[in-house]
Amino acid sequence: MTAPPGHLTPVTPPPPPPRRRSRPIIRFTAAALLTLLVAVAAVPDLLGLDRLSPFAQLVPFRPWILVAVLGLLVLLLVVLWFRRGAWPFVAGVLAVLLAGTAMVLPRTIADPLPTAGAPLTVLAFNTYEGSADPAQLAELIAATRPDVVSLSESGQAYRSRIAPLVEPLGYRLHTSTPPGRDDVAGVTAVVSEELGDVQVQYGAEAPFPYVVVTGGGLGPLRFVAFHSVAPVPGSVPQWLTDLARLEQWCGGPEPVVVAGDFNATLDHSALRSSMAGCRDAAAQRGAGLVPTWGPTPRTRAIGPQIDHVIATEGIAPETFSVHDIAGSDHRAVVTRLRLPG
């Protein structure tokens, strides 16, 4: 039937286009990719990547990386205020931040102080290829009176410089490398004469031969002056092998204290797994994020903690401190332990 003249036929508007299901898929995929990218940077050890370059070199700086992740989260929260669809991005980055924080925060919380046990003071220091000021090191030894000292990158040349300063204080020196070899390869154990007649062995199978001190006043305790190679590109396999040596001490039946430059932080899964059975003195005293290395004095204040004193269960630290010594890119660490029994 034809509409009468002058009558307008109503026009039905077309139905709205169906909502595209691809948009949520794209959004969630992008959020997952961003989360994965942030996780690779902040928690590569949870993904099994921190034993490879460049993640082995990146993970020691996790505390600062987490600060950057926090900044990204704040930015995403601002975006979320205007666009509610951004919540998957916020949730993913927040999950990574919480995971990383849960791995770092416990190192800032001190354990209860030990209430008993014989004291053993330990000093560990990397002399930076024998360049550290021997007079300042001797002053620190005189002030803190350690029972045992682990000096990394200290061969016969550096020993000849430090020995006249500490032997009159009542110490004997044992160096793992022969004369003529560069200081960088050597490890020297400085042992108080008050420990009596101790026995000394050298681990010559390592690139940096370690020193093992037993007997005398140490009783059943084994002290190891240790130095690992650095995980620079090309040396990561050897670095992993060096850290794996900790298993023979931390997993053994005797009480053990290992001190030196580990070239690893507790963020490295290789260190955590190799030192199973031992605990880190700095972390036990809530100082597990205190820097001990940096190429310059300014960067040393924000660098990683790669110098450690670790000990088997039952040995607890009473104090922990770090000290700057001219000529080295490392800080010296000093801890007073309490030995059970």
Short mmCIF file of C-alpha atoms in Angstrom, two decimals:
data_model
loop_
_atom_site.label_atom_id
_atom_site.label_comp_id
_atom_site.label_asym_id
_atom_site.label_seq_id
_atom_site.Cartn_x
_atom_site.Cartn_y
_atom_site.Cartn_z
CA MET A 1 0.00 0.00 0.00
CA THR A 2 1.33 3.37 -0.94
CA ALA A 3 1.71 5.94 1.80
CA PRO A 4 -0.58 8.96 1.47
CA PRO A 5 0.89 12.11 0.02
CA GLY A 6 2.82 14.19 2.54
CA HIS A 7 3.33 11.29 4.94
CA LEU A 8 6.94 10.45 5.87
CA THR A 9 7.83 6.81 6.26
CA PRO A 10 9.87 6.25 9.46
CA VAL A 11 13.38 5.03 8.84
CA THR A 12 14.60 2.34 11.20
CA PRO A 13 18.22 2.99 12.23
CA PRO A 14 20.64 0.16 11.48
CA PRO A 15 21.55 -2.08 14.43
CA PRO A 16 24.84 -1.28 16.21
CA PRO A 17 27.81 -3.29 14.96
CA PRO A 18 28.61 -6.32 17.11
CA ARG A 19 31.31 -5.70 19.69
CA ARG A 20 34.63 -6.88 18.51
CA ARG A 21 35.84 -9.76 20.59
CA SER A 22 39.34 -9.28 19.27
CA ARG A 23 39.88 -6.12 21.33
CA PRO A 24 39.97 -7.86 24.77
CA ILE A 25 42.21 -10.55 23.32
CA ILE A 26 44.65 -7.97 22.02
CA ARG A 27 44.58 -6.09 25.34
CA PHE A 28 45.25 -9.18 27.46
CA THR A 29 47.98 -10.36 25.07
CA ALA A 30 49.69 -6.98 25.25
CA ALA A 31 49.41 -7.01 29.06
CA ALA A 32 50.92 -10.50 29.21
CA LEU A 33 53.82 -9.46 26.99
CA LEU A 34 54.49 -6.37 29.11
CA THR A 35 54.39 -8.48 32.28
CA LEU A 36 56.82 -10.97 30.79
CA LEU A 37 59.17 -8.19 29.72
CA VAL A 38 59.14 -6.66 33.20
CA ALA A 39 59.63 -10.09 34.80
CA VAL A 40 62.63 -10.83 32.59
CA ALA A 41 64.25 -7.60 33.81
CA ALA A 42 63.26 -7.79 37.48
CA VAL A 43 63.06 -11.51 38.36
CA PRO A 44 65.01 -13.42 35.67
CA ASP A 45 66.04 -16.02 38.27
CA LEU A 46 62.41 -17.11 38.58
CA LEU A 47 62.46 -17.78 34.85
CA GLY A 48 65.78 -19.66 34.94
CA LEU A 49 67.57 -16.92 33.00
CA ASP A 50 69.98 -15.51 35.57
CA ARG A 51 72.64 -18.13 34.80
CA LEU A 52 73.01 -16.66 31.31
CA SER A 53 74.32 -13.36 29.99
CA PRO A 54 73.17 -10.61 30.19
CA PHE A 55 70.85 -11.59 33.06
CA ALA A 56 73.69 -12.83 35.27
CA GLN A 57 75.08 -9.30 35.13
CA LEU A 58 71.65 -7.65 35.48
CA VAL A 59 70.11 -9.42 38.47
CA PRO A 60 72.52 -8.00 41.12
CA PHE A 61 70.83 -4.64 40.56
CA ARG A 62 67.34 -5.96 41.32
CA PRO A 63 66.65 -3.44 44.13
CA TRP A 64 67.10 -0.56 41.69
CA ILE A 65 65.22 -2.36 38.94
CA LEU A 66 62.30 -2.74 41.33
CA VAL A 67 62.34 1.01 41.89
CA ALA A 68 61.93 1.42 38.12
CA VAL A 69 59.11 -1.15 38.13
CA LEU A 70 57.40 0.84 40.88
CA GLY A 71 57.64 3.95 38.70
CA LEU A 72 56.06 2.05 35.81
CA LEU A 73 53.26 0.87 38.10
CA VAL A 74 52.50 4.44 39.19
CA LEU A 75 52.31 5.49 35.53
CA LEU A 76 49.93 2.63 34.75
CA LEU A 77 47.74 3.57 37.71
CA VAL A 78 47.38 7.05 36.24
CA VAL A 79 46.36 5.50 32.93
CA LEU A 80 43.92 3.25 34.77
CA TRP A 81 42.23 6.31 36.26
CA PHE A 82 41.22 7.39 32.78
CA ARG A 83 40.91 4.02 31.08
CA ARG A 84 39.53 1.18 33.15
CA GLY A 85 40.55 -1.29 30.48
CA ALA A 86 44.20 -0.86 31.52
CA TRP A 87 43.72 -3.04 34.63
CA PRO A 88 45.43 -6.17 33.13
CA PHE A 89 48.62 -4.13 32.68
CA VAL A 90 48.42 -2.89 36.26
CA ALA A 91 47.79 -6.38 37.62
CA GLY A 92 50.72 -7.92 35.73
CA VAL A 93 53.28 -5.28 36.73
CA LEU A 94 52.01 -5.34 40.33
CA ALA A 95 52.52 -9.12 40.46
CA VAL A 96 56.13 -8.79 39.31
CA LEU A 97 56.77 -6.00 41.82
CA LEU A 98 55.38 -8.06 44.69
CA ALA A 99 57.42 -11.13 43.67
CA GLY A 100 60.64 -9.15 43.45
CA THR A 101 59.99 -7.33 46.72
CA ALA A 102 59.31 -10.63 48.49
CA MET A 103 62.78 -11.81 47.42
CA VAL A 104 64.58 -8.64 48.52
CA LEU A 105 62.76 -7.41 51.62
CA PRO A 106 63.70 -10.28 53.99
CA ARG A 107 67.35 -9.25 53.70
CA THR A 108 66.54 -5.96 55.43
CA ILE A 109 64.97 -7.62 58.49
CA ALA A 110 67.40 -8.72 61.19
CA ASP A 111 67.18 -12.07 62.95
CA PRO A 112 67.14 -12.14 66.75
CA LEU A 113 70.60 -11.63 68.19
CA PRO A 114 72.39 -14.75 69.39
CA THR A 115 72.44 -15.04 73.15
CA ALA A 116 75.33 -17.47 73.57
CA GLY A 117 78.29 -19.02 71.80
CA ALA A 118 82.02 -18.45 71.47
CA PRO A 119 82.85 -15.34 69.40
CA LEU A 120 84.67 -15.50 66.07
CA THR A 121 85.34 -12.24 64.22
CA VAL A 122 85.75 -12.50 60.45
CA LEU A 123 86.99 -9.89 57.97
CA ALA A 124 86.69 -10.24 54.18
CA PHE A 125 88.18 -7.81 51.67
CA ASN A 126 89.15 -7.69 48.00
CA THR A 127 92.37 -5.70 47.58
CA TYR A 128 91.65 -4.96 43.88
CA GLU A 129 94.68 -6.56 42.29
CA GLY A 130 96.82 -5.67 45.28
CA SER A 131 96.11 -1.93 44.96
CA ALA A 132 94.42 -1.38 48.32
CA ASP A 133 96.25 0.75 50.87
CA PRO A 134 97.98 -1.76 53.19
CA ALA A 135 98.26 0.77 56.00
CA GLN A 136 94.50 1.38 56.08
CA LEU A 137 93.83 -2.36 55.96
CA ALA A 138 96.24 -2.90 58.85
CA GLU A 139 94.48 -0.15 60.81
CA LEU A 140 91.15 -1.88 60.28
CA ILE A 141 92.61 -5.20 61.43
CA ALA A 142 94.09 -3.50 64.49
CA ALA A 143 90.75 -1.86 65.30
CA THR A 144 88.48 -4.88 64.78
CA ARG A 145 90.90 -7.67 65.83
CA PRO A 146 89.49 -10.37 63.55
CA ASP A 147 90.32 -13.98 64.28
CA VAL A 148 90.47 -14.82 60.57
CA VAL A 149 90.73 -12.66 57.45
CA SER A 150 90.03 -13.46 53.80
CA LEU A 151 91.92 -11.26 51.32
CA SER A 152 90.91 -11.74 47.68
CA GLU A 153 93.26 -10.62 44.86
CA SER A 154 96.14 -10.81 47.30
CA GLY A 155 99.17 -12.76 46.12
CA GLN A 156 102.73 -12.87 47.35
CA ALA A 157 103.40 -9.27 46.28
CA TYR A 158 100.59 -7.82 48.38
CA ARG A 159 101.41 -10.21 51.20
CA SER A 160 104.92 -8.77 51.34
CA ARG A 161 103.38 -5.31 51.84
CA ILE A 162 100.77 -6.18 54.45
CA ALA A 163 102.73 -8.78 56.44
CA PRO A 164 105.14 -6.32 58.18
CA LEU A 165 102.10 -4.35 59.37
CA VAL A 166 99.95 -7.19 60.74
CA GLU A 167 102.48 -9.80 61.88
CA PRO A 168 103.47 -7.59 64.86
CA LEU A 169 99.77 -7.54 65.77
CA GLY A 170 99.88 -11.32 66.19
CA TYR A 171 98.85 -12.68 62.80
CA ARG A 172 100.19 -15.27 60.36
CA LEU A 173 99.60 -15.09 56.63
CA HIS A 174 98.93 -17.96 54.21
CA THR A 175 98.80 -17.20 50.48
CA SER A 176 97.42 -19.59 47.87
CA THR A 177 99.64 -18.58 44.93
CA PRO A 178 103.44 -18.79 44.47
CA PRO A 179 105.78 -15.84 43.99
CA GLY A 180 105.67 -14.31 40.54
CA ARG A 181 101.97 -14.80 39.98
CA ASP A 182 99.84 -11.65 39.78
CA ASP A 183 98.03 -10.52 42.91
CA VAL A 184 94.66 -10.78 41.14
CA ALA A 185 94.88 -14.59 41.20
CA GLY A 186 95.85 -14.97 44.84
CA VAL A 187 93.87 -15.42 48.04
CA THR A 188 95.49 -14.80 51.42
CA ALA A 189 94.18 -16.00 54.76
CA VAL A 190 95.32 -13.95 57.75
CA VAL A 191 94.99 -15.98 60.95
CA SER A 192 95.35 -14.82 64.54
CA GLU A 193 98.14 -16.51 66.47
CA GLU A 194 95.65 -16.91 69.31
CA LEU A 195 94.09 -19.76 67.31
CA GLY A 196 97.27 -21.74 67.87
CA ASP A 197 98.62 -24.40 65.55
CA VAL A 198 96.20 -24.46 62.63
CA GLN A 199 96.47 -26.52 59.45
CA VAL A 200 96.25 -24.87 56.04
CA GLN A 201 95.31 -26.36 52.69
CA TYR A 202 95.04 -24.78 49.25
CA GLY A 203 92.48 -25.45 46.54
CA ALA A 204 94.71 -25.24 43.50
CA GLU A 205 92.02 -26.57 41.13
CA ALA A 206 90.25 -23.20 41.11
CA PRO A 207 91.29 -20.25 38.91
CA PHE A 208 91.60 -18.28 42.16
CA PRO A 209 93.03 -20.92 44.55
CA TYR A 210 91.20 -20.80 47.87
CA VAL A 211 92.59 -21.33 51.37
CA VAL A 212 91.12 -23.75 53.94
CA VAL A 213 92.11 -23.30 57.59
CA THR A 214 91.31 -25.98 60.18
CA GLY A 215 92.42 -27.18 63.61
CA GLY A 216 93.92 -25.30 66.49
CA GLY A 217 91.52 -22.98 68.26
CA LEU A 218 88.98 -23.40 65.46
CA GLY A 219 88.15 -26.84 66.82
CA PRO A 220 85.81 -28.62 64.41
CA LEU A 221 85.22 -25.42 62.45
CA ARG A 222 86.54 -25.07 58.90
CA PHE A 223 87.36 -21.55 57.62
CA VAL A 224 87.57 -20.95 53.86
CA ALA A 225 89.02 -17.84 52.22
CA PHE A 226 87.26 -17.82 48.84
CA HIS A 227 87.19 -15.86 45.59
CA SER A 228 85.05 -16.57 42.55
CA VAL A 229 85.65 -15.31 39.04
CA ALA A 230 83.30 -12.54 37.93
CA PRO A 231 80.29 -13.42 35.72
CA VAL A 232 81.45 -11.28 32.81
CA PRO A 233 80.40 -12.45 29.33
CA GLY A 234 82.51 -15.47 28.46
CA SER A 235 83.27 -16.38 32.09
CA VAL A 236 79.77 -17.29 33.27
CA PRO A 237 80.37 -21.08 33.02
CA GLN A 238 83.50 -20.81 35.19
CA TRP A 239 81.64 -18.53 37.60
CA LEU A 240 78.95 -21.19 38.00
CA THR A 241 81.62 -23.82 38.61
CA ASP A 242 83.27 -21.65 41.25
CA LEU A 243 80.01 -21.05 43.10
CA ALA A 244 79.20 -24.76 42.95
CA ARG A 245 82.27 -25.37 45.15
CA LEU A 246 80.31 -23.90 48.05
CA GLU A 247 78.21 -27.08 48.11
CA GLN A 248 81.11 -29.16 49.44
CA TRP A 249 81.38 -26.89 52.48
CA CYS A 250 77.82 -25.79 53.15
CA GLY A 251 76.52 -29.31 52.56
CA GLY A 252 79.21 -31.09 54.56
CA PRO A 253 79.05 -32.46 58.10
CA GLU A 254 81.51 -29.96 59.66
CA PRO A 255 80.65 -26.40 60.70
CA VAL A 256 82.02 -23.99 58.11
CA VAL A 257 82.59 -20.27 57.60
CA VAL A 258 83.30 -19.11 54.04
CA ALA A 259 84.38 -15.51 53.45
CA GLY A 260 85.47 -13.50 50.44
CA ASP A 261 84.46 -11.99 47.13
CA PHE A 262 81.76 -14.27 45.71
CA ASN A 263 81.04 -12.01 42.70
CA ALA A 264 77.38 -12.88 43.28
CA THR A 265 74.47 -11.55 45.29
CA LEU A 266 71.65 -13.42 46.97
CA ASP A 267 69.59 -12.51 43.91
CA HIS A 268 71.60 -15.08 41.93
CA SER A 269 69.90 -18.47 42.01
CA ALA A 270 73.32 -20.11 41.50
CA LEU A 271 74.54 -18.68 44.81
CA ARG A 272 71.34 -19.48 46.68
CA SER A 273 71.35 -23.10 45.57
CA SER A 274 75.09 -23.63 46.11
CA MET A 275 75.07 -22.22 49.64
CA ALA A 276 72.16 -24.39 50.78
CA GLY A 277 72.93 -25.25 54.39
CA CYS A 278 74.64 -21.89 54.98
CA ARG A 279 73.26 -18.48 55.81
CA ASP A 280 74.56 -15.04 54.93
CA ALA A 281 75.75 -12.92 57.87
CA ALA A 282 74.71 -9.60 56.32
CA ALA A 283 71.18 -10.78 55.57
CA GLN A 284 70.85 -12.22 59.09
CA ARG A 285 71.68 -8.82 60.52
CA GLY A 286 69.27 -7.00 58.19
CA ALA A 287 72.12 -5.56 56.13
CA GLY A 288 71.67 -7.76 53.07
CA LEU A 289 71.37 -4.81 50.69
CA VAL A 290 74.38 -2.84 51.94
CA PRO A 291 76.64 -2.32 48.88
CA THR A 292 80.17 -3.72 48.91
CA TRP A 293 81.30 -3.08 45.31
CA GLY A 294 81.37 -0.26 42.79
CA PRO A 295 83.94 1.01 40.28
CA THR A 296 83.96 4.49 41.88
CA PRO A 297 83.27 5.73 45.42
CA ARG A 298 79.96 7.24 44.32
CA THR A 299 78.72 4.14 42.50
CA ARG A 300 79.94 1.99 45.39
CA ALA A 301 77.25 3.59 47.54
CA ILE A 302 74.55 2.11 45.30
CA GLY A 303 76.31 -1.02 44.06
CA PRO A 304 75.55 -4.68 44.75
CA GLN A 305 76.62 -6.73 47.73
CA ILE A 306 79.00 -9.34 46.30
CA ASP A 307 81.35 -9.76 49.30
CA HIS A 308 80.01 -12.21 51.85
CA VAL A 309 80.57 -14.13 55.04
CA ILE A 310 78.40 -17.23 55.07
CA ALA A 311 78.24 -19.93 57.72
CA THR A 312 76.48 -23.22 58.33
CA GLU A 313 73.33 -23.41 60.41
CA GLY A 314 73.81 -22.76 64.10
CA ILE A 315 76.49 -20.09 63.57
CA ALA A 316 74.84 -16.70 64.01
CA PRO A 317 76.19 -13.17 63.42
CA GLU A 318 76.13 -10.70 66.27
CA THR A 319 77.40 -7.69 64.29
CA PHE A 320 77.99 -6.75 60.66
CA SER A 321 79.68 -3.65 59.20
CA VAL A 322 81.34 -2.42 56.01
CA HIS A 323 84.46 -0.26 55.72
CA ASP A 324 86.01 1.74 52.87
CA ILE A 325 89.71 1.31 52.17
CA ALA A 326 91.53 3.49 49.66
CA GLY A 327 92.73 1.85 46.46
CA SER A 328 90.04 -0.81 46.18
CA ASP A 329 86.70 -0.92 44.39
CA HIS A 330 85.38 -3.15 47.20
CA ARG A 331 84.45 -2.48 50.78
CA ALA A 332 85.74 -4.63 53.60
CA VAL A 333 83.09 -6.51 55.58
CA VAL A 334 83.50 -7.39 59.23
CA THR A 335 81.19 -9.64 61.23
CA ARG A 336 81.37 -11.11 64.71
CA LEU A 337 79.89 -14.59 64.73
CA ARG A 338 78.76 -16.72 67.63
CA LEU A 339 79.68 -20.40 67.39
CA PRO A 340 77.41 -23.00 68.97
CA GLY A 341 78.67 -25.10 71.83
#
